[in-house]
Short mmCIF file of C-alpha atoms in Angstrom, two decimals:
data_model
loop_
_atom_site.label_atom_id
_atom_site.label_comp_id
_atom_site.label_asym_id
_atom_site.label_seq_id
_atom_site.Cartn_x
_atom_site.Cartn_y
_atom_site.Cartn_z
CA MET A 1 23.09 -4.98 -26.64
CA SER A 2 20.07 -6.98 -27.85
CA TRP A 3 16.65 -6.23 -26.40
CA GLN A 4 16.71 -9.68 -24.78
CA GLU A 5 19.92 -8.83 -22.92
CA ASP A 6 18.53 -5.42 -21.99
CA TYR A 7 15.35 -7.00 -20.60
CA LYS A 8 17.27 -9.57 -18.57
CA LYS A 9 19.53 -6.86 -17.16
CA LYS A 10 16.50 -4.83 -16.03
CA LEU A 11 14.61 -7.77 -14.49
CA VAL A 12 14.44 -7.40 -10.69
CA THR A 13 12.29 -8.38 -7.72
CA PRO A 14 9.37 -6.15 -6.68
CA GLU A 15 11.29 -5.11 -3.58
CA GLU A 16 14.33 -4.13 -5.62
CA ALA A 17 12.18 -2.17 -8.05
CA VAL A 18 10.43 -0.03 -5.41
CA SER A 19 13.71 0.61 -3.59
CA VAL A 20 14.29 3.44 -6.10
CA ILE A 21 11.42 5.39 -4.49
CA LYS A 22 12.62 8.03 -2.04
CA SER A 23 10.90 10.21 0.55
CA GLY A 24 9.16 13.12 -1.15
CA ASP A 25 8.78 11.37 -4.52
CA ARG A 26 5.63 11.52 -6.61
CA VAL A 27 4.69 8.00 -7.70
CA CYS A 28 2.10 7.62 -10.45
CA PHE A 29 -0.05 4.50 -10.87
CA VAL A 30 -1.40 5.01 -14.39
CA GLN A 31 -4.95 4.22 -15.49
CA GLY A 32 -6.01 0.61 -15.72
CA ASN A 33 -5.07 -2.21 -13.40
CA GLU A 34 -2.60 -1.18 -10.72
CA PRO A 35 0.49 -3.44 -10.75
CA GLN A 36 -0.18 -5.84 -7.91
CA ALA A 37 3.31 -7.01 -6.93
CA LEU A 38 4.77 -3.52 -7.18
CA GLY A 39 1.91 -2.03 -5.17
CA LEU A 40 2.29 -4.55 -2.36
CA ALA A 41 6.05 -4.07 -2.28
CA LEU A 42 5.65 -0.30 -2.03
CA ALA A 43 3.03 -0.59 0.72
CA ALA A 44 5.50 -2.76 2.65
CA ARG A 45 7.79 0.28 2.87
CA LEU A 46 5.46 1.84 5.44
CA GLY A 47 7.67 3.69 7.92
CA ASP A 48 10.67 3.47 5.61
CA VAL A 49 9.70 6.53 3.52
CA GLU A 50 7.94 9.81 4.24
CA ASN A 51 5.77 12.17 2.26
CA VAL A 52 5.51 9.97 -0.84
CA LEU A 53 2.67 11.24 -3.03
CA LEU A 54 0.72 8.40 -4.64
CA SER A 55 -1.07 9.63 -7.76
CA LEU A 56 -3.73 6.95 -8.31
CA ARG A 57 -5.45 7.46 -11.64
CA THR A 58 -8.09 4.70 -11.40
CA PRO A 59 -7.81 3.23 -7.89
CA GLY A 60 -9.20 -0.29 -7.84
CA ARG A 61 -6.99 -2.30 -5.48
CA ASP A 62 -6.53 -1.92 -1.76
CA PHE A 63 -2.85 -2.20 -0.92
CA GLY A 64 -3.48 -0.96 2.62
CA TRP A 65 -2.67 2.69 2.18
CA TYR A 66 -6.26 3.89 2.50
CA ASP A 67 -5.90 3.16 6.23
CA PRO A 68 -4.99 6.28 8.25
CA VAL A 69 -1.90 4.56 9.66
CA PHE A 70 -0.26 4.79 6.22
CA GLU A 71 -0.42 8.58 6.27
CA MET A 72 2.93 8.61 8.06
CA SER A 73 4.49 7.51 4.76
CA PHE A 74 2.04 8.15 1.93
CA LYS A 75 -0.20 10.95 0.69
CA ILE A 76 -2.90 10.12 -1.85
CA GLU A 77 -4.10 11.95 -4.95
CA VAL A 78 -7.05 10.42 -6.81
CA GLY A 79 -7.74 10.77 -10.53
CA PHE A 80 -11.08 9.01 -11.11
CA PRO A 81 -12.94 8.54 -7.79
CA LEU A 82 -13.97 4.89 -7.90
CA PRO A 83 -15.88 3.27 -5.00
CA ILE A 84 -12.77 2.10 -3.17
CA VAL A 85 -11.72 5.70 -2.45
CA ARG A 86 -15.06 7.43 -1.94
CA GLN A 87 -14.79 7.16 1.84
CA ILE A 88 -11.36 8.79 2.08
CA ILE A 89 -12.57 11.50 -0.31
CA ALA A 90 -15.56 12.12 1.96
CA GLU A 91 -13.20 12.26 4.94
CA ARG A 92 -10.96 14.71 3.04
CA ARG A 93 -7.93 12.46 3.56
CA CYS A 94 -6.81 12.72 -0.06
CA ASP A 95 -6.58 15.24 -2.86
CA LEU A 96 -8.61 15.03 -6.08
CA ALA A 97 -7.57 15.79 -9.64
CA ILE A 98 -9.93 18.09 -11.50
CA GLY A 99 -11.02 17.78 -15.12
CA GLY A 100 -11.85 15.23 -17.78
CA LEU A 101 -9.48 12.77 -19.42
CA GLY A 102 -9.41 14.86 -22.56
CA PHE A 103 -7.93 17.81 -20.70
CA ILE A 104 -5.80 16.48 -17.81
CA PHE A 105 -3.50 13.62 -16.87
CA THR A 106 -0.51 14.97 -18.73
CA GLU A 107 2.61 15.97 -16.86
CA GLU A 108 3.26 19.21 -18.75
CA ASP A 109 2.05 21.49 -15.97
CA ARG A 110 3.61 19.59 -13.08
CA GLY A 111 6.80 18.20 -14.53
CA PRO A 112 7.54 14.49 -14.81
CA ALA A 113 6.56 12.02 -12.10
CA ASP A 114 9.52 10.68 -10.17
CA VAL A 115 8.32 7.10 -10.69
CA VAL A 116 5.59 5.62 -12.91
CA MET A 117 4.22 2.09 -12.45
CA VAL A 118 2.48 0.23 -15.26
CA GLU A 119 1.37 -3.27 -16.27
CA LEU A 120 2.76 -4.61 -19.55
CA SER A 121 2.63 -7.82 -21.55
CA PRO A 122 5.83 -9.81 -22.11
CA PRO A 123 7.85 -8.42 -25.04
CA ASP A 124 7.25 -9.79 -28.54
CA GLU A 125 9.99 -10.95 -30.92
CA HIS A 126 10.90 -7.32 -31.61
CA GLY A 127 11.08 -6.26 -27.96
CA TYR A 128 7.74 -4.46 -27.85
CA CYS A 129 5.35 -4.85 -24.92
CA SER A 130 1.59 -4.23 -25.01
CA PHE A 131 -0.40 -2.18 -22.51
CA GLY A 132 -3.12 -4.82 -22.69
CA ALA A 133 -6.80 -3.92 -22.92
CA SER A 134 -6.30 -0.22 -22.15
CA VAL A 135 -3.85 2.46 -23.24
CA TRP A 136 -5.13 5.69 -21.63
CA THR A 137 -2.12 8.02 -21.08
CA LYS A 138 0.29 5.21 -20.20
CA LYS A 139 2.81 5.66 -23.00
CA THR A 140 3.03 9.42 -22.51
CA GLU A 141 3.48 9.10 -18.76
CA VAL A 142 6.08 6.35 -19.03
CA ARG A 143 8.11 8.45 -21.46
CA ARG A 144 7.94 11.56 -19.28
CA ALA A 145 8.70 9.89 -15.94
CA LYS A 146 12.15 9.97 -14.41
CA ILE A 147 11.90 6.23 -13.68
CA ALA A 148 9.48 3.70 -15.23
CA LEU A 149 8.70 0.42 -13.44
CA ALA A 150 6.78 -2.25 -15.35
CA GLU A 151 5.04 -5.34 -14.01
CA VAL A 152 4.92 -8.01 -16.72
CA ASN A 153 1.60 -9.87 -16.83
CA LYS A 154 1.47 -12.63 -19.44
CA ASN A 155 -2.35 -12.47 -19.53
CA LEU A 156 -2.46 -9.04 -21.17
CA ILE A 157 -3.75 -8.98 -24.75
CA ARG A 158 -2.25 -7.27 -27.79
CA THR A 159 -4.18 -5.06 -30.18
CA TYR A 160 -3.60 -2.88 -33.20
CA GLY A 161 -3.29 0.88 -32.76
CA ASP A 162 -0.80 2.72 -30.57
CA ASN A 163 -0.75 -0.03 -27.97
CA PHE A 164 2.94 -0.83 -27.54
CA ILE A 165 6.19 0.34 -25.98
CA HIS A 166 9.74 -0.96 -26.36
CA VAL A 167 11.80 -2.62 -23.66
CA ASP A 168 14.42 0.13 -23.91
CA GLU A 169 11.91 2.71 -22.60
CA ILE A 170 11.46 0.90 -19.26
CA ASP A 171 13.96 1.14 -16.40
CA TYR A 172 13.03 -1.97 -14.40
CA PHE A 173 10.84 -5.01 -15.00
CA VAL A 174 9.10 -7.27 -12.49
CA GLU A 175 7.41 -10.47 -13.66
CA HIS A 176 4.10 -11.22 -11.97
CA THR A 177 0.92 -12.75 -13.40
CA PRO A 178 -2.01 -12.80 -10.95
CA SER A 179 -4.03 -16.01 -10.89
CA GLY A 180 -7.78 -16.11 -10.37
CA LYS A 181 -9.58 -13.20 -8.73
CA GLN A 182 -7.06 -10.60 -7.72
CA PRO A 183 -7.01 -9.58 -4.03
CA GLY A 184 -8.38 -6.13 -3.45
CA GLY A 185 -9.80 -5.86 -6.96
CA THR A 186 -13.10 -4.15 -7.67
CA ASP A 187 -15.41 -3.76 -10.64
CA LEU A 188 -14.81 -0.39 -12.31
CA LEU A 189 -17.95 1.10 -10.77
CA GLY A 190 -18.22 -1.27 -7.83
CA ARG A 191 -21.35 -2.84 -9.31
CA LYS A 192 -22.81 -6.29 -8.85
CA SER A 193 -24.28 -8.15 -11.79
CA VAL A 194 -27.92 -7.09 -12.02
CA GLU A 195 -30.74 -7.19 -14.52
CA ALA A 196 -31.83 -4.03 -16.30
CA GLY A 197 -34.87 -2.39 -14.75
CA GLU A 198 -37.92 -1.17 -16.61
CA ALA A 199 -36.58 2.40 -16.57
CA GLU A 200 -33.33 1.35 -18.24
CA LYS A 201 -35.19 -0.67 -20.87
CA THR A 202 -37.46 2.24 -21.70
CA ILE A 203 -34.55 4.69 -21.85
CA ALA A 204 -32.64 2.36 -24.20
CA GLY A 205 -35.66 2.35 -26.50
CA TYR A 206 -35.79 6.14 -26.58
CA VAL A 207 -32.07 6.34 -27.36
CA SER A 208 -32.61 4.01 -30.31
CA THR A 209 -35.00 6.52 -31.89
CA LEU A 210 -32.22 9.15 -31.97
CA VAL A 211 -29.58 6.89 -33.54
CA ARG A 212 -29.51 6.70 -37.34
CA ASP A 213 -27.81 4.36 -39.78
CA GLY A 214 -24.21 5.45 -40.33
CA ASP A 215 -23.82 7.30 -37.02
CA THR A 216 -20.54 7.03 -35.11
CA LEU A 217 -21.11 6.14 -31.46
CA GLN A 218 -19.57 6.77 -28.09
CA VAL A 219 -21.10 5.23 -24.97
CA GLY A 220 -19.70 6.23 -21.61
CA VAL A 221 -19.24 4.27 -18.42
CA GLY A 222 -22.42 4.46 -16.36
CA SER A 223 -25.12 2.13 -15.12
CA THR A 224 -27.77 3.66 -17.41
CA SER A 225 -25.75 4.46 -20.52
CA GLU A 226 -24.06 1.05 -20.67
CA TRP A 227 -27.38 -0.78 -20.78
CA CYS A 228 -27.90 0.73 -24.23
CA CYS A 229 -25.15 -1.60 -25.48
CA THR A 230 -26.93 -4.79 -24.37
CA LEU A 231 -30.64 -3.98 -24.68
CA GLY A 232 -30.88 -3.89 -28.47
CA THR A 233 -30.57 -0.11 -28.84
CA PHE A 234 -28.25 -0.40 -31.83
CA GLU A 235 -29.06 -3.86 -33.21
CA ASN A 236 -31.46 -2.73 -35.95
CA LYS A 237 -29.02 -0.16 -37.34
CA VAL A 238 -26.49 -0.54 -40.15
CA ASP A 239 -22.99 0.82 -40.80
CA LEU A 240 -22.48 2.28 -37.33
CA GLY A 241 -19.06 3.55 -36.32
CA TRP A 242 -17.25 3.45 -32.98
CA HIS A 243 -14.99 6.20 -31.60
CA SER A 244 -15.07 6.07 -27.83
CA GLU A 245 -13.19 6.23 -24.58
CA THR A 246 -14.10 2.81 -23.18
CA THR A 247 -15.76 -0.15 -24.89
CA PRO A 248 -18.65 -1.33 -22.69
CA ARG A 249 -19.89 -4.89 -22.68
CA GLY A 250 -22.17 -5.54 -25.65
CA ILE A 251 -20.19 -3.48 -28.16
CA ILE A 252 -17.76 -6.17 -29.33
CA PRO A 253 -20.65 -8.53 -30.28
CA LEU A 254 -22.05 -5.68 -32.42
CA ILE A 255 -18.67 -5.38 -34.16
CA ARG A 256 -18.55 -9.15 -34.69
CA ALA A 257 -22.06 -9.04 -36.17
CA GLY A 258 -21.13 -6.22 -38.56
CA VAL A 259 -23.60 -3.74 -37.04
CA ILE A 260 -20.60 -1.59 -36.13
CA ASN A 261 -18.27 -1.59 -39.13
CA GLY A 262 -17.18 2.04 -39.51
CA LYS A 263 -17.92 2.15 -43.24
CA ARG A 264 -19.28 5.69 -43.11
CA LYS A 265 -16.75 7.18 -40.69
CA ASN A 266 -14.79 10.21 -41.90
CA PHE A 267 -11.98 9.62 -39.40
CA ASN A 268 -10.42 6.14 -39.18
CA PRO A 269 -12.99 4.51 -41.50
CA ASN A 270 -13.60 0.77 -41.18
CA LYS A 271 -12.02 0.74 -37.71
CA ALA A 272 -13.42 0.77 -34.18
CA ILE A 273 -11.37 3.20 -32.09
CA ALA A 274 -11.13 3.39 -28.28
CA THR A 275 -8.59 3.80 -25.51
CA ALA A 276 -9.88 0.89 -23.41
CA CYS A 277 -11.75 -2.36 -23.88
CA GLY A 278 -13.05 -4.04 -20.76
CA GLY A 279 -15.96 -5.88 -19.25
CA GLY A 280 -16.32 -8.27 -22.16
CA THR A 281 -16.21 -12.05 -22.35
CA LYS A 282 -13.15 -14.11 -23.23
CA GLU A 283 -14.66 -14.44 -26.70
CA ASP A 284 -14.74 -10.65 -26.95
CA MET A 285 -11.10 -10.34 -25.87
CA ASP A 286 -10.05 -13.06 -28.31
CA PHE A 287 -11.85 -11.20 -31.10
CA VAL A 288 -10.07 -7.86 -30.54
CA THR A 289 -6.65 -9.47 -30.05
CA MET A 290 -4.57 -8.43 -33.09
CA ASN A 291 -7.71 -7.80 -35.14
CA PRO A 292 -7.09 -4.94 -37.63
CA CYS A 293 -10.70 -3.73 -37.32
CA PHE A 294 -10.20 -2.75 -33.67
CA GLU A 295 -7.56 -0.30 -32.45
CA LEU A 296 -6.61 1.06 -29.04
CA HIS A 297 -5.07 4.52 -28.93
CA SER A 298 -4.08 6.96 -26.21
CA ALA A 299 -6.66 8.98 -24.30
CA GLU A 300 -5.04 12.10 -25.72
CA TYR A 301 -5.93 10.84 -29.22
CA CYS A 302 -9.38 9.38 -28.56
CA LEU A 303 -10.63 12.21 -26.37
CA ASP A 304 -9.25 15.12 -28.37
CA VAL A 305 -12.39 17.09 -29.25
CA ARG A 306 -10.86 17.96 -32.62
CA ASN A 307 -10.56 14.26 -33.48
CA ILE A 308 -14.03 13.45 -32.15
CA ALA A 309 -15.58 16.18 -34.31
CA LEU A 310 -13.92 14.85 -37.47
CA ASN A 311 -16.60 12.17 -37.66
CA ASP A 312 -19.91 13.44 -39.01
CA ASN A 313 -23.00 12.31 -37.09
CA MET A 314 -21.07 11.70 -33.88
CA VAL A 315 -23.49 10.48 -31.20
CA ALA A 316 -22.38 10.51 -27.56
CA VAL A 317 -24.45 8.65 -24.94
CA ASN A 318 -23.56 9.30 -21.29
CA SER A 319 -25.13 9.00 -17.86
CA ALA A 320 -25.77 11.72 -15.30
CA VAL A 321 -26.89 11.98 -11.69
CA SER A 322 -28.74 15.28 -12.03
CA VAL A 323 -29.77 17.97 -14.53
CA ASP A 324 -31.11 21.41 -13.64
CA PHE A 325 -33.64 23.53 -15.52
CA ALA A 326 -30.83 25.48 -17.20
CA GLY A 327 -29.48 22.27 -18.72
CA GLN A 328 -26.39 21.94 -16.56
CA ILE A 329 -25.45 18.26 -16.46
CA ALA A 330 -23.90 16.81 -13.31
CA ALA A 331 -22.27 13.39 -13.50
CA GLU A 332 -19.61 13.62 -10.80
CA SER A 333 -21.14 14.69 -7.51
CA ILE A 334 -24.28 15.33 -5.50
CA GLY A 335 -23.50 18.62 -3.85
CA PRO A 336 -19.88 18.42 -2.68
CA ARG A 337 -20.09 14.62 -2.24
CA VAL A 338 -17.98 13.21 -5.07
CA ILE A 339 -19.16 9.89 -6.51
CA SER A 340 -17.54 9.73 -9.95
CA GLY A 341 -15.29 11.51 -12.41
CA ALA A 342 -15.76 13.34 -15.68
CA GLY A 343 -13.84 10.76 -17.69
CA GLY A 344 -14.43 11.56 -21.35
CA GLN A 345 -17.96 12.91 -20.96
CA THR A 346 -17.07 16.58 -21.37
CA SER A 347 -14.85 15.88 -24.37
CA PHE A 348 -17.52 13.89 -26.18
CA ALA A 349 -20.22 16.46 -25.40
CA ILE A 350 -18.05 19.12 -27.04
CA GLY A 351 -16.94 16.85 -29.89
CA SER A 352 -20.48 15.80 -30.78
CA PHE A 353 -21.60 19.45 -30.55
CA LEU A 354 -18.94 20.37 -33.14
CA SER A 355 -19.61 17.33 -35.33
CA LYS A 356 -21.72 17.85 -38.45
CA GLY A 357 -25.02 16.18 -37.56
CA GLY A 358 -23.74 15.27 -34.10
CA ARG A 359 -25.88 14.62 -31.03
CA SER A 360 -25.10 14.44 -27.32
CA ILE A 361 -27.52 12.31 -25.30
CA THR A 362 -27.67 12.32 -21.49
CA VAL A 363 -29.53 9.40 -19.91
CA MET A 364 -30.72 8.84 -16.33
CA PRO A 365 -33.71 7.48 -14.41
CA SER A 366 -36.14 10.23 -13.44
CA THR A 367 -35.76 9.69 -9.70
CA VAL A 368 -33.28 8.52 -7.09
CA GLY A 369 -34.09 6.89 -3.76
CA SER A 370 -37.39 5.46 -2.58
CA GLY A 371 -40.33 6.25 -0.34
CA GLU A 372 -40.06 9.53 1.52
CA LYS A 373 -36.44 9.80 0.39
CA ARG A 374 -37.22 9.68 -3.31
CA PHE A 375 -36.12 12.77 -5.23
CA SER A 376 -36.34 14.00 -8.81
CA ARG A 377 -33.04 13.99 -10.68
CA ILE A 378 -34.26 16.95 -12.72
CA THR A 379 -34.23 19.94 -10.39
CA PRO A 380 -34.73 23.71 -10.60
CA LEU A 381 -31.17 24.28 -9.40
CA LEU A 382 -28.31 21.91 -8.74
CA VAL A 383 -27.56 21.27 -5.07
CA GLU A 384 -24.98 23.76 -3.80
CA GLY A 385 -21.47 22.45 -4.43
CA THR A 386 -22.48 20.09 -7.26
CA ILE A 387 -19.82 19.70 -9.95
CA VAL A 388 -21.03 20.59 -13.45
CA THR A 389 -19.69 18.06 -15.98
CA VAL A 390 -21.36 19.46 -19.10
CA PRO A 391 -22.24 23.18 -19.19
CA ARG A 392 -25.67 24.34 -20.26
CA THR A 393 -24.25 25.94 -23.42
CA ILE A 394 -23.60 22.56 -25.07
CA SER A 395 -26.26 20.31 -23.52
CA ASP A 396 -28.46 18.67 -26.14
CA TYR A 397 -30.79 15.72 -25.45
CA VAL A 398 -31.84 14.49 -21.99
CA ILE A 399 -33.70 11.18 -21.67
CA THR A 400 -35.51 9.57 -18.74
CA GLU A 401 -38.02 6.73 -18.76
CA TYR A 402 -40.70 9.41 -19.30
CA GLY A 403 -39.42 10.68 -22.60
CA ILE A 404 -36.93 12.80 -24.53
CA ALA A 405 -36.21 16.47 -23.88
CA HIS A 406 -34.38 18.27 -26.68
CA ILE A 407 -32.99 21.41 -25.06
CA LYS A 408 -30.27 22.49 -27.50
CA GLY A 409 -31.10 25.97 -28.80
CA LYS A 410 -33.97 26.42 -26.33
CA THR A 411 -34.53 29.40 -24.00
CA GLN A 412 -34.56 29.10 -20.20
CA ARG A 413 -38.34 28.82 -20.10
CA GLU A 414 -38.47 26.35 -22.98
CA ARG A 415 -35.79 24.20 -21.37
CA ALA A 416 -37.57 24.14 -18.03
CA LEU A 417 -40.84 23.02 -19.64
CA GLU A 418 -39.10 20.41 -21.83
CA LEU A 419 -37.31 18.93 -18.83
CA ILE A 420 -40.35 18.99 -16.55
CA GLY A 421 -42.13 16.98 -19.24
CA ILE A 422 -39.80 14.01 -18.68
CA THR A 423 -39.81 14.08 -14.87
CA HIS A 424 -41.69 11.58 -12.74
CA PRO A 425 -45.40 12.57 -12.68
CA ASP A 426 -45.35 12.83 -8.87
CA PHE A 427 -42.96 15.79 -9.08
CA ARG A 428 -44.24 17.70 -12.11
CA ALA A 429 -46.68 20.05 -10.38
CA GLY A 430 -44.13 21.11 -7.79
CA LEU A 431 -41.38 21.53 -10.37
CA LYS A 432 -43.64 23.65 -12.58
CA LYS A 433 -44.29 26.00 -9.66
CA GLU A 434 -40.53 26.28 -9.06
CA ALA A 435 -39.96 27.05 -12.73
CA GLU A 436 -42.58 29.81 -12.61
CA LYS A 437 -40.78 31.37 -9.63
CA LEU A 438 -37.44 31.24 -11.44
CA TYR A 439 -38.33 32.28 -14.97
CA TRP A 440 -41.68 34.10 -14.98
CA PRO A 441 -42.72 37.37 -13.32
#
C-alpha cells in the first residue's frame, strides 16, 4: 500500500477520531498547540465517558473542560502551568507534573498513553509530516502511545533537524486548518505587547557585559530574560552560537544578520539548535523554513545536560521570581502558589555549569509589586512552600537593575553580601540585618 492510500484510509472526522477514547483512558495533548478540532470533539463527549485523564503538557486553549461541570467526565493533569490553568491549580482541581523538560515528559515510568493527540503538517512527497515550529517530545510520545491521532494543519512550517514523522506511524488523521485568531488561544505566558521598562533595559546591558564573542547562548522563556534578545544585548558580539529550548523573538534576526552563526560551537557547529521556534514574525518563520542553518530537535536532545555541556562557553540566561541569600533560585512558584514551570531552566543551569567556560545567568527586577505591597525579590529565605528550580550548589550569576552578583564558589556570608548589593536600596538595610541574624553570631 502506498503512503497516499494509507493516509486516505486513515482520514476520518474529528468525531470519529475521538470515538476511540474510552472511559479510564489517559489522553495526552503533547507540547505546542493543542489540536483544535480534536479537542472540541473530545469535549463534546461530556457525559459520554468517565474518568478520562487529560494530560495537558502546555495548556493554551479552553475547550470547556476547566469548568467544574466537566469533572464528571475528565480529570486534568498539567505539565507547564500556563495562565489558562493557574486558577484550577490554585483551586486544587487538577494534578501537576513535577520536574523540568530535560528530566520528565517521557512515558517510561508510566507506560504508554492510551491516546496521543498532535498537530502535523500535510505529508510531503515521501509521506513525512512535520511537527511545525516545535518538536518537544512529540515524536517519542507518538511512537509510545497505543493510539496516535493527528490533526493536519497546512499552515505548519517544515525545518531541518529531527522534525518529521511518517504517515505510517499515525493511526488516524483529521484535516483542520484554523483561520485567523484561534478561539481560546493564549500567548505562551499570557502577556500583552508592552514596551521594556528601565529595569529590563538596564538588566540587558549588564547581561551583555558577561557575554563574550564565540559564546553559545540559551535564553529561556520569561518576561525579563526574553528582553535580552531584542534590546541589543548580543548585537555587538561575533560568532555566537545557539543551543536552546525555545527561540524567543529577536533571535532569528540575529541569525539572519550573522551575529549568531555557530562557527565556534563544539557541538553542531554552524547550526542553530532548538526544540521550538515561536513568537517571531512571518519573515522569521520564512527564514527558518527548510534552512540548513536552523534545526529543530526533540526536547530530549536539546535539554540533555550532556549535550548542553559539549559546547564550551555555554551561557544560559533565564528569569526568576525570587532568590534567597543561599542562592536558591525560584522560577516556578511564590510559596505554594504555582505560576510557571521549570521548562529547561534546570537543565541549562547544570549544562552551563559543566561546560568549559560556561556561565548561568539569572535575571529579574529587584522588586515586585508597588507601594506598601512592594517586596524585594532577593530574600533571606524563600517563602515556605516555594519550589526551588535551581539549587544553590550550581547557581552562578544573579542580575537585577542594580548590578551583578557573582555567587558561584562563594560562602554563605559572601553570597548574602553579594546579593544584598544588587537589591533595591530601600530594602538593603533591613536585609543586611536579616543576614547578620542568619549567618553571624
